[in-house]
Amino acid sequence: MAGGPNELKKAVALLALLCLTGRAHIGEAIWLTIPSSGTKCVSEEIQSNVVVLADYYIVDDDHAHLRSSTISSRVTSPYGDNLHHNENVTHDQFAFTTTVSGNYVACFWINGQHQEGAGLTIGLDWKIGIAAKYWDSVAKREKIEGVELELRKLEGAVEAIHNNLIYLKNREADMREISEITNARVAWFSIMSLGVSIIVSVFQLWYLRRYFQKKKLI
Amino acid sequence: METGCRFTKLLVSVLLLWSYLVTPISSLSVTVNDVECVYEYVLYEGDTVSGNYVVVDHDIFWSSDHPGIDFTVTSPAGNTVQTQKGTSGDKFEFKAPRSGMYKFCFHNPYSTPETVSFNIHVGHIPNEHDLAKDEHLDPINVKIAELREALETVTLEQKYLKARDARHRHTNESTRKRVIYYTIGEYLLLAGVSALQVIYIRRLFSKSVAYNRV
């Protein structure tokens, strides 16, 4: 009880430290460099019915501060539909649930004035599936905390692994089927090619015989 | 006052647990024209950085295997931590000698752009030093962290298998299409060549061309 204000101070200090180091969204952020002209695209092959949560921001190094440039982004589905489009921002986020499985592409480019050869570094926080789950709301809803919450997360991870395994198994079965069909086709088409070649040469001979007989050469 | 105490304890423990136990994993594909670099932040010294990458899209016509992509990991101090040359996909793992921003670069020595799908995972397991520093960490948190790391290893491996499967599927589709189109093309070509032969022989015997040329 006596440690109450101290603990609160510690919590605030930790939060401040996290915010200052830019790690407040303790995330899986990777940094990418966008070229000064042209776009930088990242993509991922995602199954259908998966939640995608992404957050991008300009990394504040010395140059970015002076240049006041902004970035734009566009996210497209495998069929080319525009899922998210935003221009002239320094920090943005988007979320969507995939409806079809395929290649989802997110492209970034720099707006406004860009100096020669100077790219821009952006941080991208891209989470799909189980990693995008908002555990805070689960914790609040089910009133679990600490170790139990961590074990719940582990359970979620195990379930995701299981689903992935089933997905891989199905894909492997599909591919085996395609391979076997292709194998059968190669054999069949090769024999047919022999047949076609024989038929064509027989036709040639018959036609030429008829032609020479007509010309009274035979 | 009691509830306030408990709340702050809960808040701090959740925050600290979260900061120790969140293990980031990034999985994306980039198209490599010449050099593409990805940066990932390693929070603690001694963290295990593991990952894999697969060259997914390659439209090589004749040769059976990709000539290779070079992969380099550079530490924040500028030293090269790991290099792999001329592979079409591989796994890597190393213990980070210091915390900071690590650079993972893919270099494509050839002119055709390639798509590389990569996964990077930074894992931290709290050790006795962290346990001593913070009284909210039990040994159970260490065990949970180890479990989580093991699960993340499995997940990483699965993503690698998924990327390899995607590449294999690409090759399979290409083979299937080639078998059909090249065979039909072969048949048409055969028929066309024999028709040309017949026409040529007819021409040799036709009256308009000089009789004695044959």
Short mmCIF file of C-alpha atoms in Angstrom, two decimals, chain A residues 56 70-74 85-89 92 109 111:
data_model
loop_
_atom_site.label_atom_id
_atom_site.label_comp_id
_atom_site.label_asym_id
_atom_site.label_seq_id
_atom_site.Cartn_x
_atom_site.Cartn_y
_atom_site.Cartn_z
CA TYR A 56 3.34 2.74 -40.94
CA THR A 70 4.98 12.88 -46.66
CA ILE A 71 4.28 9.43 -47.93
CA SER A 72 1.32 7.82 -49.60
CA SER A 73 0.19 4.26 -49.62
CA ARG A 74 -2.07 1.98 -51.53
CA HIS A 85 -5.48 4.52 -50.31
CA ASN A 86 -4.07 7.45 -48.45
CA GLU A 87 -1.98 10.40 -49.61
CA ASN A 88 0.27 12.89 -47.90
CA VAL A 89 0.53 11.47 -44.41
CA ASP A 92 -1.24 6.04 -40.89
CA TRP A 109 5.79 6.31 -52.38
CA ASN A 111 4.89 12.86 -52.09
#
